Coordinates of C-alpha atoms in Angstrom, one line a residue:
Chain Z
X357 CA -16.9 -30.4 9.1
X358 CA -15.6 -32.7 6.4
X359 CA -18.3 -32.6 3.8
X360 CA -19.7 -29.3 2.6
X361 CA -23.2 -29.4 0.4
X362 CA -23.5 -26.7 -2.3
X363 CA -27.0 -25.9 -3.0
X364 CA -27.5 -23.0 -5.9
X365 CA -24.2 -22.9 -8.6
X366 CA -24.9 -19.0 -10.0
X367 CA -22.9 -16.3 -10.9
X368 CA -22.4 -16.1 -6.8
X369 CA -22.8 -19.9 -5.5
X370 CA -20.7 -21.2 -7.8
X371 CA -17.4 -18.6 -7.1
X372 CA -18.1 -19.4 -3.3
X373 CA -18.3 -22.9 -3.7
X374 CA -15.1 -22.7 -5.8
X375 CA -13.0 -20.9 -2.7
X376 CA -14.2 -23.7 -0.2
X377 CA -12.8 -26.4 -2.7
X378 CA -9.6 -24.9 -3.5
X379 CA -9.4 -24.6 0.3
X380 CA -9.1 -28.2 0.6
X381 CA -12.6 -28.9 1.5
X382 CA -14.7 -32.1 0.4
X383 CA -17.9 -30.5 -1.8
X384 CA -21.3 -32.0 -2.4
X385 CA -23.3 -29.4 -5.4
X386 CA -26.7 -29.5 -6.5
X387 CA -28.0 -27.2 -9.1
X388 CA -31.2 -27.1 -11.1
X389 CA -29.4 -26.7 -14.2
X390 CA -26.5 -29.4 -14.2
X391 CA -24.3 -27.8 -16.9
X392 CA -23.5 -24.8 -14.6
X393 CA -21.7 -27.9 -12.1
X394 CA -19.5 -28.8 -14.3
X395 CA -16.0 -27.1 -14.4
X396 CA -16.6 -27.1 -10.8
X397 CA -17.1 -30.9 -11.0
X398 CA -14.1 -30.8 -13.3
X399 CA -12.3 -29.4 -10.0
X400 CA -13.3 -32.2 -8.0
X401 CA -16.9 -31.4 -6.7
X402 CA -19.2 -34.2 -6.5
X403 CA -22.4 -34.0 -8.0
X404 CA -25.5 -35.0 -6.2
X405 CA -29.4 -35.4 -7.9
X406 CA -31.7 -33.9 -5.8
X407 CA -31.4 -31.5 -2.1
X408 CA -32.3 -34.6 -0.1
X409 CA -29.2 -36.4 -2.0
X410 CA -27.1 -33.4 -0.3
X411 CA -28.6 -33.3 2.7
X412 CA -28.1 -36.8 3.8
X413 CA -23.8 -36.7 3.7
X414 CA -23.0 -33.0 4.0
X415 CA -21.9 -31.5 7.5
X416 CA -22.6 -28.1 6.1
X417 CA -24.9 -27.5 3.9
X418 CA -24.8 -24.3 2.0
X419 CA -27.3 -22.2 -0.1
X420 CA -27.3 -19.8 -2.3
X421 CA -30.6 -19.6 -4.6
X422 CA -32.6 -16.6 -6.0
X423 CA -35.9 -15.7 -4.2
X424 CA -37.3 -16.7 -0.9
X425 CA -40.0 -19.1 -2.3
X426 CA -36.6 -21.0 -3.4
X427 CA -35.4 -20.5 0.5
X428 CA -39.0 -21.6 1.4
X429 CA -38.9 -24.5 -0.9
X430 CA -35.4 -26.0 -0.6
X431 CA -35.4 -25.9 3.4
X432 CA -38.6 -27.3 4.3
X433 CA -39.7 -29.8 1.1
X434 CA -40.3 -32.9 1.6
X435 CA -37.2 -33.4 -0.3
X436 CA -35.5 -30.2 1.7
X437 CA -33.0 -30.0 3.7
X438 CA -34.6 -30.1 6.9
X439 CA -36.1 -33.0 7.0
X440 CA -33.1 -35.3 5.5
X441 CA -30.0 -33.6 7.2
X442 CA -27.9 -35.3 9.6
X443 CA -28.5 -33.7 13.7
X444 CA -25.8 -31.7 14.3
X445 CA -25.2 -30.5 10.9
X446 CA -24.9 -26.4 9.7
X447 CA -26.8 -25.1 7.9
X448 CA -26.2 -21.4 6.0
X449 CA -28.5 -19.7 3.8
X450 CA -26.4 -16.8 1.7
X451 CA -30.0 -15.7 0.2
X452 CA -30.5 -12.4 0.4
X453 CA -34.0 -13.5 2.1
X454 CA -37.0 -12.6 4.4
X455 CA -35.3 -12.3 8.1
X456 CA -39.0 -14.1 9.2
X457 CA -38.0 -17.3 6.5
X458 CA -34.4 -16.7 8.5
X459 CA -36.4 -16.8 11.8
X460 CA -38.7 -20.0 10.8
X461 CA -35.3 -22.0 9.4
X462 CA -33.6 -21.2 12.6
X463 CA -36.3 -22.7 14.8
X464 CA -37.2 -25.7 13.1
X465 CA -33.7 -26.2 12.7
X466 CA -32.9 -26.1 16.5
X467 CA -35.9 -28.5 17.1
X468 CA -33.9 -30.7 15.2
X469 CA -30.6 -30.5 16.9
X470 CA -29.1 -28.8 14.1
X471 CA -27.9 -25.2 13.5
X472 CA -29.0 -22.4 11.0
X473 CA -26.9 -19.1 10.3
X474 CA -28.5 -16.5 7.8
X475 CA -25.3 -15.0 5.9
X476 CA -26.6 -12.7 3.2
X477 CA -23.5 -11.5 1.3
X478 CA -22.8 -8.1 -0.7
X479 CA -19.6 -7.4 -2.9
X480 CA -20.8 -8.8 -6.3
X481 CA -19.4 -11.5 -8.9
X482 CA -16.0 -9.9 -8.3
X483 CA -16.3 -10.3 -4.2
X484 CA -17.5 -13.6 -4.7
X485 CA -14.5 -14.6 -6.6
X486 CA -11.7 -13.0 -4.9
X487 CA -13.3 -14.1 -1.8
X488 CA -13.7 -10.7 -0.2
X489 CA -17.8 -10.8 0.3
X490 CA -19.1 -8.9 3.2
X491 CA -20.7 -11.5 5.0
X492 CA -24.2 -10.3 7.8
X493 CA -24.5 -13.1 9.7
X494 CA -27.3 -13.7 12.0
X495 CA -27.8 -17.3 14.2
X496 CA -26.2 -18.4 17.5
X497 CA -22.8 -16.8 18.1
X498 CA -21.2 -20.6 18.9
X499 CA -22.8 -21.6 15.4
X500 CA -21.2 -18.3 13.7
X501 CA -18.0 -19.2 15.7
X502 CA -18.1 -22.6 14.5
X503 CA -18.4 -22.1 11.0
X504 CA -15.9 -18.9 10.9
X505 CA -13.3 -21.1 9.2
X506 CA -15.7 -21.6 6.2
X507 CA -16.7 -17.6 6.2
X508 CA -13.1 -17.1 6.1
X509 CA -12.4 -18.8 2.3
X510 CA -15.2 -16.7 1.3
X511 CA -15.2 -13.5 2.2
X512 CA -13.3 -10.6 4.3
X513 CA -15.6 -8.5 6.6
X514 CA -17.8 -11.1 8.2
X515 CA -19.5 -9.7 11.4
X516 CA -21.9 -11.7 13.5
X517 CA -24.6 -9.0 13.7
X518 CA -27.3 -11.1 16.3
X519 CA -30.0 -13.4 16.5
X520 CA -31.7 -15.5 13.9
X521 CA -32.5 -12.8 11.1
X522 CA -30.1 -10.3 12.1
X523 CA -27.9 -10.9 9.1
X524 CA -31.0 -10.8 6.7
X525 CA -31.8 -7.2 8.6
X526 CA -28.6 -6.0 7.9
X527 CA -28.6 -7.1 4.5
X528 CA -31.4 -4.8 4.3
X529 CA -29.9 -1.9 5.4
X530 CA -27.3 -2.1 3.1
X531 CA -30.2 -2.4 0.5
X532 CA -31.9 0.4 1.6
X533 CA -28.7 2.9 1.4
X534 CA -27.9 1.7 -2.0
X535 CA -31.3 2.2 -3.5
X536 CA -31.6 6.1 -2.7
X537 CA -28.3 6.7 -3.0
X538 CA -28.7 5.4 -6.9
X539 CA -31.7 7.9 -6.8
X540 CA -28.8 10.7 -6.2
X541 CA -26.2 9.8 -8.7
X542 CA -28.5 9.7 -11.6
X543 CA -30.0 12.5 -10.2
X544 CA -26.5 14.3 -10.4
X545 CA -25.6 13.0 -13.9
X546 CA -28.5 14.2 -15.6
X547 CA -28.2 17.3 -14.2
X548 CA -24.9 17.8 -15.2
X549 CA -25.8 16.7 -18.9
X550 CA -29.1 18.9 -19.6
X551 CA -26.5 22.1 -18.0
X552 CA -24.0 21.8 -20.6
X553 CA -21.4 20.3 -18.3
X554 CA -18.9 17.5 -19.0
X555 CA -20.5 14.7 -16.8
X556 CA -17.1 12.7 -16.7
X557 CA -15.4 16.1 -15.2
X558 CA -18.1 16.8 -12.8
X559 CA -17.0 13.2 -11.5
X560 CA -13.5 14.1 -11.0
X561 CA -14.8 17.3 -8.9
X562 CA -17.5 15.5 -6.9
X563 CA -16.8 12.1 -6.6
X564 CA -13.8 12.5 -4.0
X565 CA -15.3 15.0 -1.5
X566 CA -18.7 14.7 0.7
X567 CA -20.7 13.6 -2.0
X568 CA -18.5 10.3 -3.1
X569 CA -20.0 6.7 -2.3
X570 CA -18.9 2.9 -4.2
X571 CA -22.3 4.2 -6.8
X572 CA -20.2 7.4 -7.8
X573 CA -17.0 5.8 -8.1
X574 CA -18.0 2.4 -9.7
X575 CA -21.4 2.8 -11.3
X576 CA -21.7 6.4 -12.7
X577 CA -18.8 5.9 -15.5
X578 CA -21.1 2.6 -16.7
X579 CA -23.7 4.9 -16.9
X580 CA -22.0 7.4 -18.7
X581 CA -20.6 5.0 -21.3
X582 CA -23.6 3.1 -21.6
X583 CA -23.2 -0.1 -20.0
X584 CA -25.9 -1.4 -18.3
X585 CA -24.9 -4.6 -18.2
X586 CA -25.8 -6.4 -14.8
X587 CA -23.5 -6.5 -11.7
X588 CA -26.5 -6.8 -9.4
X589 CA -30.1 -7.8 -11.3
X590 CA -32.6 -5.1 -11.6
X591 CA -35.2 -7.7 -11.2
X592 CA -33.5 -9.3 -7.9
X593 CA -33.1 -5.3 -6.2
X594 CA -36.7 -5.2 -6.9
X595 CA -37.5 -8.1 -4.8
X596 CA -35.0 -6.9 -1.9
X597 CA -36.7 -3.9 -1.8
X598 CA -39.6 -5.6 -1.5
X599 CA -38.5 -7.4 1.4
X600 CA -37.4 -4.0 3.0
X601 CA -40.7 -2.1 2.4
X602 CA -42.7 -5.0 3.8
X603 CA -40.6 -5.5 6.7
X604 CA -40.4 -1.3 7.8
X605 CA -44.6 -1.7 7.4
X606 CA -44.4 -4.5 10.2
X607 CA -41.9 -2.4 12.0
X608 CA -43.9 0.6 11.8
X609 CA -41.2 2.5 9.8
X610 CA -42.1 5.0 7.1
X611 CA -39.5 4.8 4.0
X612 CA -40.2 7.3 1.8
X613 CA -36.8 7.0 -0.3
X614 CA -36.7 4.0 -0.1
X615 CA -40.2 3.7 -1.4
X616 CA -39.8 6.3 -4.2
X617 CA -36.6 4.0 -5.4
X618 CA -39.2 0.7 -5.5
X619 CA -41.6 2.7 -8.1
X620 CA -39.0 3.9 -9.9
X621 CA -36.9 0.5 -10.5
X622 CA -40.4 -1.1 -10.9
X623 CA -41.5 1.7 -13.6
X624 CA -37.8 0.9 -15.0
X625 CA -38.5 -3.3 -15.2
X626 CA -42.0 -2.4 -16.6
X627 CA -40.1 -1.0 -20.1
X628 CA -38.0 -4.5 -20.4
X629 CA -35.1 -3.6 -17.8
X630 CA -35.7 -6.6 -15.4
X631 CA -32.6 -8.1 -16.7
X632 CA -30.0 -5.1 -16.4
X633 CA -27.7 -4.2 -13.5
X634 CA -29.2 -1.2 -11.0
X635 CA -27.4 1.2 -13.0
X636 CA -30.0 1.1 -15.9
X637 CA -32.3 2.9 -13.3
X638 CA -30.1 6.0 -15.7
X639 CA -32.0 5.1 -18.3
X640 CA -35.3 6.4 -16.8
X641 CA -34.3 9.8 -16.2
X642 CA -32.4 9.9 -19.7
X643 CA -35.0 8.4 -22.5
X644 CA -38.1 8.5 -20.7
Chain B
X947 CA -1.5 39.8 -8.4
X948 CA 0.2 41.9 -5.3
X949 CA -3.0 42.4 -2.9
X950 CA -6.1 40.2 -2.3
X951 CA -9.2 41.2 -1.4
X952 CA -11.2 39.2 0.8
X953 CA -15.0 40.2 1.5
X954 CA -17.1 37.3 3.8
X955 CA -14.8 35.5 6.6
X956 CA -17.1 32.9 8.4
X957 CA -15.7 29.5 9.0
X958 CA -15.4 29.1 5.4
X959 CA -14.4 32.2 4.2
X960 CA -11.8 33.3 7.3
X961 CA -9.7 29.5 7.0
X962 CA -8.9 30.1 3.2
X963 CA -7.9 34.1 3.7
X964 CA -6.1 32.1 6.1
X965 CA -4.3 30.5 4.1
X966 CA -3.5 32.5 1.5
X967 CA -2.3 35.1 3.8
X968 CA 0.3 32.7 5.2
X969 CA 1.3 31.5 2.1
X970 CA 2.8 35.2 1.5
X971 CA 0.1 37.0 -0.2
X972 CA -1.0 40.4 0.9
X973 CA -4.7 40.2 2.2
X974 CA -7.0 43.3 2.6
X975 CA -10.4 42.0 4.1
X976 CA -14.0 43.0 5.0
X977 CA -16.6 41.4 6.8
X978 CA -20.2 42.4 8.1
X979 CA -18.9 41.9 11.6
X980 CA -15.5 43.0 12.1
X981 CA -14.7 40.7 15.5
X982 CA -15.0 37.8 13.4
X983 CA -11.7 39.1 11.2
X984 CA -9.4 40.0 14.2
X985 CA -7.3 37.2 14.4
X986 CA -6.6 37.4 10.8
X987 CA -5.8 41.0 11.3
X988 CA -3.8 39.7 13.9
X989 CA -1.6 37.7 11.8
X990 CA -1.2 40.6 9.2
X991 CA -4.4 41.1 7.1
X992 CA -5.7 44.5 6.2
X993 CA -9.3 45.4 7.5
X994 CA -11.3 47.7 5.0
X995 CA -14.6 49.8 6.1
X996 CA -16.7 48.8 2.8
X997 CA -16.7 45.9 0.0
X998 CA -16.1 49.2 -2.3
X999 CA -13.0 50.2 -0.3
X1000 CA -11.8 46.4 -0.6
X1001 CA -12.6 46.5 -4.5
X1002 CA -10.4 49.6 -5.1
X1003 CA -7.5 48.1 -3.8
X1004 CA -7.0 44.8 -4.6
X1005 CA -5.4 43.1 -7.8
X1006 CA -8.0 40.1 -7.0
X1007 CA -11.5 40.0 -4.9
X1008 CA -12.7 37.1 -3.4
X1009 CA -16.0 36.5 -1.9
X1010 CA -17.4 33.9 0.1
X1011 CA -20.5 34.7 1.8
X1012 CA -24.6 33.2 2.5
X1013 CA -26.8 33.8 -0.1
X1014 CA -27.3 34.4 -3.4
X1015 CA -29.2 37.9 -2.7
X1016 CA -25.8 38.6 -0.5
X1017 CA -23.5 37.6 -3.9
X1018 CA -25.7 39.7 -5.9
X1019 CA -25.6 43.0 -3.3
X1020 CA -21.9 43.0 -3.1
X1021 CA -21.1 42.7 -7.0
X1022 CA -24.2 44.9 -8.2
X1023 CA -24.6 47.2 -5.3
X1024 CA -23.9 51.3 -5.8
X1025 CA -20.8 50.4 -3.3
X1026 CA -20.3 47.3 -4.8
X1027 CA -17.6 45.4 -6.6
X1028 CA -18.4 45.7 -9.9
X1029 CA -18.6 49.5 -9.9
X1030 CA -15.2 50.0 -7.8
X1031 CA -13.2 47.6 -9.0
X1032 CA -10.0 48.0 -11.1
X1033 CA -9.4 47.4 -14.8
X1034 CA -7.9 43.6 -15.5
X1035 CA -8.8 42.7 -12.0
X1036 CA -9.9 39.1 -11.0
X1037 CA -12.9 38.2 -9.7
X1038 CA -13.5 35.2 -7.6
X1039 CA -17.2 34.2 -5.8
X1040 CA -16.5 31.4 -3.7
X1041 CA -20.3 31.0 -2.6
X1042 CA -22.5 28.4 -3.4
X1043 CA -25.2 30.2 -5.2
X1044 CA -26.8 30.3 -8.2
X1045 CA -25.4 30.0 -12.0
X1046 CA -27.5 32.4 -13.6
X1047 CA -26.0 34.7 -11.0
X1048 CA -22.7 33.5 -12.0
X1049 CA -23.2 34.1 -15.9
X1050 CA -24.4 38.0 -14.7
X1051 CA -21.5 38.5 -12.9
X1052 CA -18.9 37.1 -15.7
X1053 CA -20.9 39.4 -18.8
X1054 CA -21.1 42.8 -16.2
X1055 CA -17.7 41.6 -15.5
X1056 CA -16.3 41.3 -19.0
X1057 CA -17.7 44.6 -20.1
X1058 CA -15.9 46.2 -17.8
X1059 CA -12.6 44.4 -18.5
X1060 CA -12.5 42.4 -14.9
X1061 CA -12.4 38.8 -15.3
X1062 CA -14.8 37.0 -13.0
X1063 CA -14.3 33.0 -12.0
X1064 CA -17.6 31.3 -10.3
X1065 CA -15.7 29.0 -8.1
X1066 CA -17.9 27.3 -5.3
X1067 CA -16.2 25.0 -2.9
X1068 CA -16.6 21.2 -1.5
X1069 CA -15.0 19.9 1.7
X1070 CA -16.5 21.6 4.8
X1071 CA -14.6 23.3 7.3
X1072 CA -12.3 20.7 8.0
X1073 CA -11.1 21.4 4.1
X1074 CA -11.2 25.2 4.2
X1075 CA -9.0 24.4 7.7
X1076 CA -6.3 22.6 5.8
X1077 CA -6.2 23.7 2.7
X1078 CA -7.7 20.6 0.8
X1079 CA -11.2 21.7 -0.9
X1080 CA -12.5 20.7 -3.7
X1081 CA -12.6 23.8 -6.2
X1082 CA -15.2 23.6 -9.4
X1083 CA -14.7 26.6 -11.5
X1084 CA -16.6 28.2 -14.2
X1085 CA -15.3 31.1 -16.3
X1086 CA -12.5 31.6 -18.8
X1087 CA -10.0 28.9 -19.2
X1088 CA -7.5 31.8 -19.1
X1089 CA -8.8 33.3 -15.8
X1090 CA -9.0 29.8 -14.3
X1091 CA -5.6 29.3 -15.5
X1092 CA -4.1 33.1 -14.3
X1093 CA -5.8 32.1 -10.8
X1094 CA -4.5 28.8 -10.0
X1095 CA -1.5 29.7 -8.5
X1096 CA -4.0 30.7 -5.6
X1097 CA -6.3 28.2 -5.8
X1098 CA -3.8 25.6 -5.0
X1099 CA -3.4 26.8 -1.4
X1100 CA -6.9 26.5 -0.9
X1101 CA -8.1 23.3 -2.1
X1102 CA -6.3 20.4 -3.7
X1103 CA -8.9 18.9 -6.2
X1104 CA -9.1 22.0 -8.7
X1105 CA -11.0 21.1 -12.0
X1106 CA -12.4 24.1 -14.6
X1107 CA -16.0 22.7 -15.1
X1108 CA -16.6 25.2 -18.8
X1109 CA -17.7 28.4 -19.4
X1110 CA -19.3 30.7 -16.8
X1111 CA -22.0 29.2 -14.2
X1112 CA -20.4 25.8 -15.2
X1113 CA -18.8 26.0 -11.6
X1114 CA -22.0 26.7 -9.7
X1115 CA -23.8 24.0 -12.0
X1116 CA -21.2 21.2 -10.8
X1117 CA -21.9 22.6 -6.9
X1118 CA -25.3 21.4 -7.6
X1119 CA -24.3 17.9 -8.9
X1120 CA -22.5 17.8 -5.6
X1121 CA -25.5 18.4 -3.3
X1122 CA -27.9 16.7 -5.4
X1123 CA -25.8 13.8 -5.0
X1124 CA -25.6 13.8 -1.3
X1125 CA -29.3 15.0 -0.7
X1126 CA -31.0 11.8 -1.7
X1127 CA -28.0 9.3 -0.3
X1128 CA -28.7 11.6 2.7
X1129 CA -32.0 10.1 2.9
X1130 CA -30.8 6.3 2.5
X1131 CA -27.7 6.8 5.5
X1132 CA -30.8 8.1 7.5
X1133 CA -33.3 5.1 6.4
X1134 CA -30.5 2.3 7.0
X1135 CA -30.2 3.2 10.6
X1136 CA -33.7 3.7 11.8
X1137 CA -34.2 0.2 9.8
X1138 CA -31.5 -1.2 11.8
X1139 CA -32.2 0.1 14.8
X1140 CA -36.1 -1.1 14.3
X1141 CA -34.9 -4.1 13.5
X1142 CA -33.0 -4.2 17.0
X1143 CA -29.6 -4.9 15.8
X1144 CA -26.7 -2.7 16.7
X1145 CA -26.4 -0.1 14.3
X1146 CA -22.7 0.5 15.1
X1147 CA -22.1 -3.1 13.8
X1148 CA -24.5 -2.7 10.8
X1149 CA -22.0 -0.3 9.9
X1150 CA -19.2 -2.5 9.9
X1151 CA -20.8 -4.3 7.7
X1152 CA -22.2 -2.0 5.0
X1153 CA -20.0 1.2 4.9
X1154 CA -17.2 -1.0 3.1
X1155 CA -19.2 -2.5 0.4
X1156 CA -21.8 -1.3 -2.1
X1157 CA -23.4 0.8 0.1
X1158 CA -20.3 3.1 1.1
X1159 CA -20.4 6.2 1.4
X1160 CA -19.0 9.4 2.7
X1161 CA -22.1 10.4 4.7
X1162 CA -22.1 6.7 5.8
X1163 CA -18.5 6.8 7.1
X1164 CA -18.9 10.2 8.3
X1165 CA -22.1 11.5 9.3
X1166 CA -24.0 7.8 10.3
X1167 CA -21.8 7.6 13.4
X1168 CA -22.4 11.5 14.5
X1169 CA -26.5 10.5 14.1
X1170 CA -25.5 7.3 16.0
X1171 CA -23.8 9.8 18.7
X1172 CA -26.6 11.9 18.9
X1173 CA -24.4 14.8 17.7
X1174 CA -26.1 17.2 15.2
X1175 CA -23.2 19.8 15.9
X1176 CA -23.4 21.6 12.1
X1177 CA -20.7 20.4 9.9
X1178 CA -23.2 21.9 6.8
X1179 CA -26.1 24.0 8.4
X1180 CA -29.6 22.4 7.2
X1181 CA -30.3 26.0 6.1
X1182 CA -28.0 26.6 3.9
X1183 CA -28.8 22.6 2.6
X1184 CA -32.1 23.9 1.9
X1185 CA -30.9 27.0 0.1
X1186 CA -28.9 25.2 -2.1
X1187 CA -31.5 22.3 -3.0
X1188 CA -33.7 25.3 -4.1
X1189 CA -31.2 26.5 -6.1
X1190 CA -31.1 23.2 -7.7
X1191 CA -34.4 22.4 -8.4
X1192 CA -35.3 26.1 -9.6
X1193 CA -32.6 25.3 -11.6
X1194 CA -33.5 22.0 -12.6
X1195 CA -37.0 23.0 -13.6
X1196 CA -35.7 25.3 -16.1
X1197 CA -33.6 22.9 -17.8
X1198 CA -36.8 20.2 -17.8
X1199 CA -35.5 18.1 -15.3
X1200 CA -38.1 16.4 -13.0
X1201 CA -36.1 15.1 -9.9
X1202 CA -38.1 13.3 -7.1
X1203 CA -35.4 12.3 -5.4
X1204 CA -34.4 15.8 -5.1
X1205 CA -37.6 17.1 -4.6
X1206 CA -38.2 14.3 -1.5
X1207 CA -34.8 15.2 -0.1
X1208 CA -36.0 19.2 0.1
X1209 CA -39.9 18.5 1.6
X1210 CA -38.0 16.3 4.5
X1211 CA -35.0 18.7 5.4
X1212 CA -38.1 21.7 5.4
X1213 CA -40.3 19.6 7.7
X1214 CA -36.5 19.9 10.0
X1215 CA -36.1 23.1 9.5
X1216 CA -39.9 23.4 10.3
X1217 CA -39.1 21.9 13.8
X1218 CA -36.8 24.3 14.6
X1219 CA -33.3 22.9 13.3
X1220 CA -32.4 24.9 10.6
X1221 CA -29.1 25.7 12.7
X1222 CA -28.4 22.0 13.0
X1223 CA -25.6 19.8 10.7
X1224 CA -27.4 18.1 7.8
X1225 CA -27.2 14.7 9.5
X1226 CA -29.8 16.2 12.0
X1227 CA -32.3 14.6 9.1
X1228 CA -32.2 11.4 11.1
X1229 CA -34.0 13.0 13.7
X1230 CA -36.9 13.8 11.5
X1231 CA -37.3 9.6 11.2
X1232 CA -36.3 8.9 15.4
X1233 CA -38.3 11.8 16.6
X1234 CA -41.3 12.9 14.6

């Protein structure tokens, strides 16, 4: 595994891709916006113009776009990866995807002679740069194996979780517990407020017993003081939970929380909150 | 503050009389079913015929009992607290129940010279067992401050919340928090398990990160287990989400998340586990 391609330099890719480098390893990026390559090109990174241009010398090719039309588009092109890649070659989407795309990549990959690991990550800008990501991966266990070094630079609790897909699926769960959990704390914060209490001392009572969870500890005081600026889109939870909904409806699965958190984060980027972190979702109990 | 009256000894109730009793204090108690206080008696508490018999006694009364028509029979009642009580003495409802009932008490209370302390609990039985609750109080800060002493062999995160009720409002906070994430532990597991991965492994991966929670940590694996063994009874959940939202509607809150949390845990109850442990709502998705 000498030569790593980097496909998608944001807030995520590009902290991933900057682990794998400092870790010694040889990196190919492509970006659609150039500027965002260059301290990492600055660090040794070597750029490349298009996906094929990546595709053709990297042993591991790597991506890490925004929506699964940019999955769709990048893998199977006629510039994409899977038709320009070299046999043998990894590939590992960190999308959080559709675990059908997942599915699709993994076969036509095979067919090919090369190997395809979904690895959808959760821990944030600050996971990604620490390296501590939680990291769902689904694909061959000899392929997960295989690439395990790589995982390793990247993030901390990396668990091979089954077949093709089973990392996107997983992702989805973890989707699906933070999206009516958010439901809860604002819940609980606007409650607190219109009954007179302190919220920030209702916190210190109720975020350490059996109501506490990573949303109570880490996102309630940003709500409290205001700051909805994004860890995690509003506009990209939107599309996971679409994901989610549509795969429960092929899996016969009724979601009503989780459906009641879609409406109300879509009712929440309807009034200009697309761009916010998931903690604005605050904002509709509170002006609206 | 020489003798402690203790009216209500279920699980709850009996482990922090418990407590206090061994840390030296003089306990007089009473109970609806008087088997259910023999071991404490046992160990040196005082049993007393009638609530009014404990009141006339003790220096401080604390109560810890079901329902808010229960709180409100043994402080109002002919026999009943308020009426028996001495001069200067402290007044201490443990229950979960509801503010307005708490602000009663405190004025009835006050007139009378007694000072009374709304004090619901977090932390189960394992909490009331060891000594560790969480303690949200509302009343005087003076009162909170005169009753410390014994708070702090009962529960270890001890905050005054404000005025009177303030204590029973922050209670709600706490279950209105866990109602809803309730409802996204539940929906993450029949996901995964839909999905066919292992749900034991999806939780490796997403009770660390963003997702975590105490009910994921906690109450996931018993639902995994197929143990619905009542940590929190699903009755007394429902109680107290009705308390909330009655509560909620008066302040001119709407709360859907709330509100979805109650209609699923009544369509439980409905199916005949009302005796079961709140993470019993995972059957209402695996069974029904």
């Amino acid at each position: 595994m000498k030569t790593i391609g980097f496909i998608g330099l944001g807030v995520m890719g590009k902290s991933m891709a900057r682990n794998l480098l400092r870790a010694g390893y040889s990196l190919v990026v492509y970006t659609r916006t150039k500027e965002k390559a260059e301290d990492l090109l600055a660090e040794g990174a070597v750029w490349k113009e298009t996906v094929k241009d990546v595709a053709q010398v990297a042993d591991v090719v790597m991506t890490m776009v925004g929506e699964p039309h940019d999955v769709e588009h990048i893998y199977f092109g006629d510039d994409g990866i899977l038709k320009h890649v070299k046999r043998g070659a990894y590939l590992i989407d960190f999308t959080t995807s559709k675990p059908s795309l997942a599915v699709r990549i993994y076969e036509e990959a095979k067919k090919k002679g090369m190997f395809a690991l979904d690895a959808p990550v959760s821990g944030g800008d600050i996971g990604a740069r620490e390296g501590t990501l939680s990291i769902m991966v689904g694909g061959d266990k000899e392929a997960f194996s295989a690439c395990m070094p790589l995982f390793s630079h990247i993030g901390k609790n990396i668990v091979w979780q089954g077949k093709a897909g089973a990392g996107q699926h997983t992702k989805m769960c973890n989707q699906i517990a933070i999206a009516t959990n958010m439901i809860g704390v604002c819940e609980a914060l606007v409650y607190a407020e219109k009954a007179g209490l302190d919220p920030e001392r209702v916190l210190q009572s109720i975020s350490q017993g059996a109501a506490s969870s990573w949303s109570l500890s880490y996102l309630a005081p940003r709500m409290l003081a205001g700051d909805f600026a994004p860890g995690f889109y509003v506009k990209h939870f939107i599309k996971d939970m679409g994901i989610a909904l549509a795969e429960a409806e092929t899996l016969g699965l009724s979601l009503p929380g989780l459906k009641l958190a879609k409406q109300l984060y879509e009712a929440l980027a309807e009034r200009g909150e697309e761009q916010s972190g998931t903690q604005a979702l605050y904002k509709w109990y509170k002006e609206w």
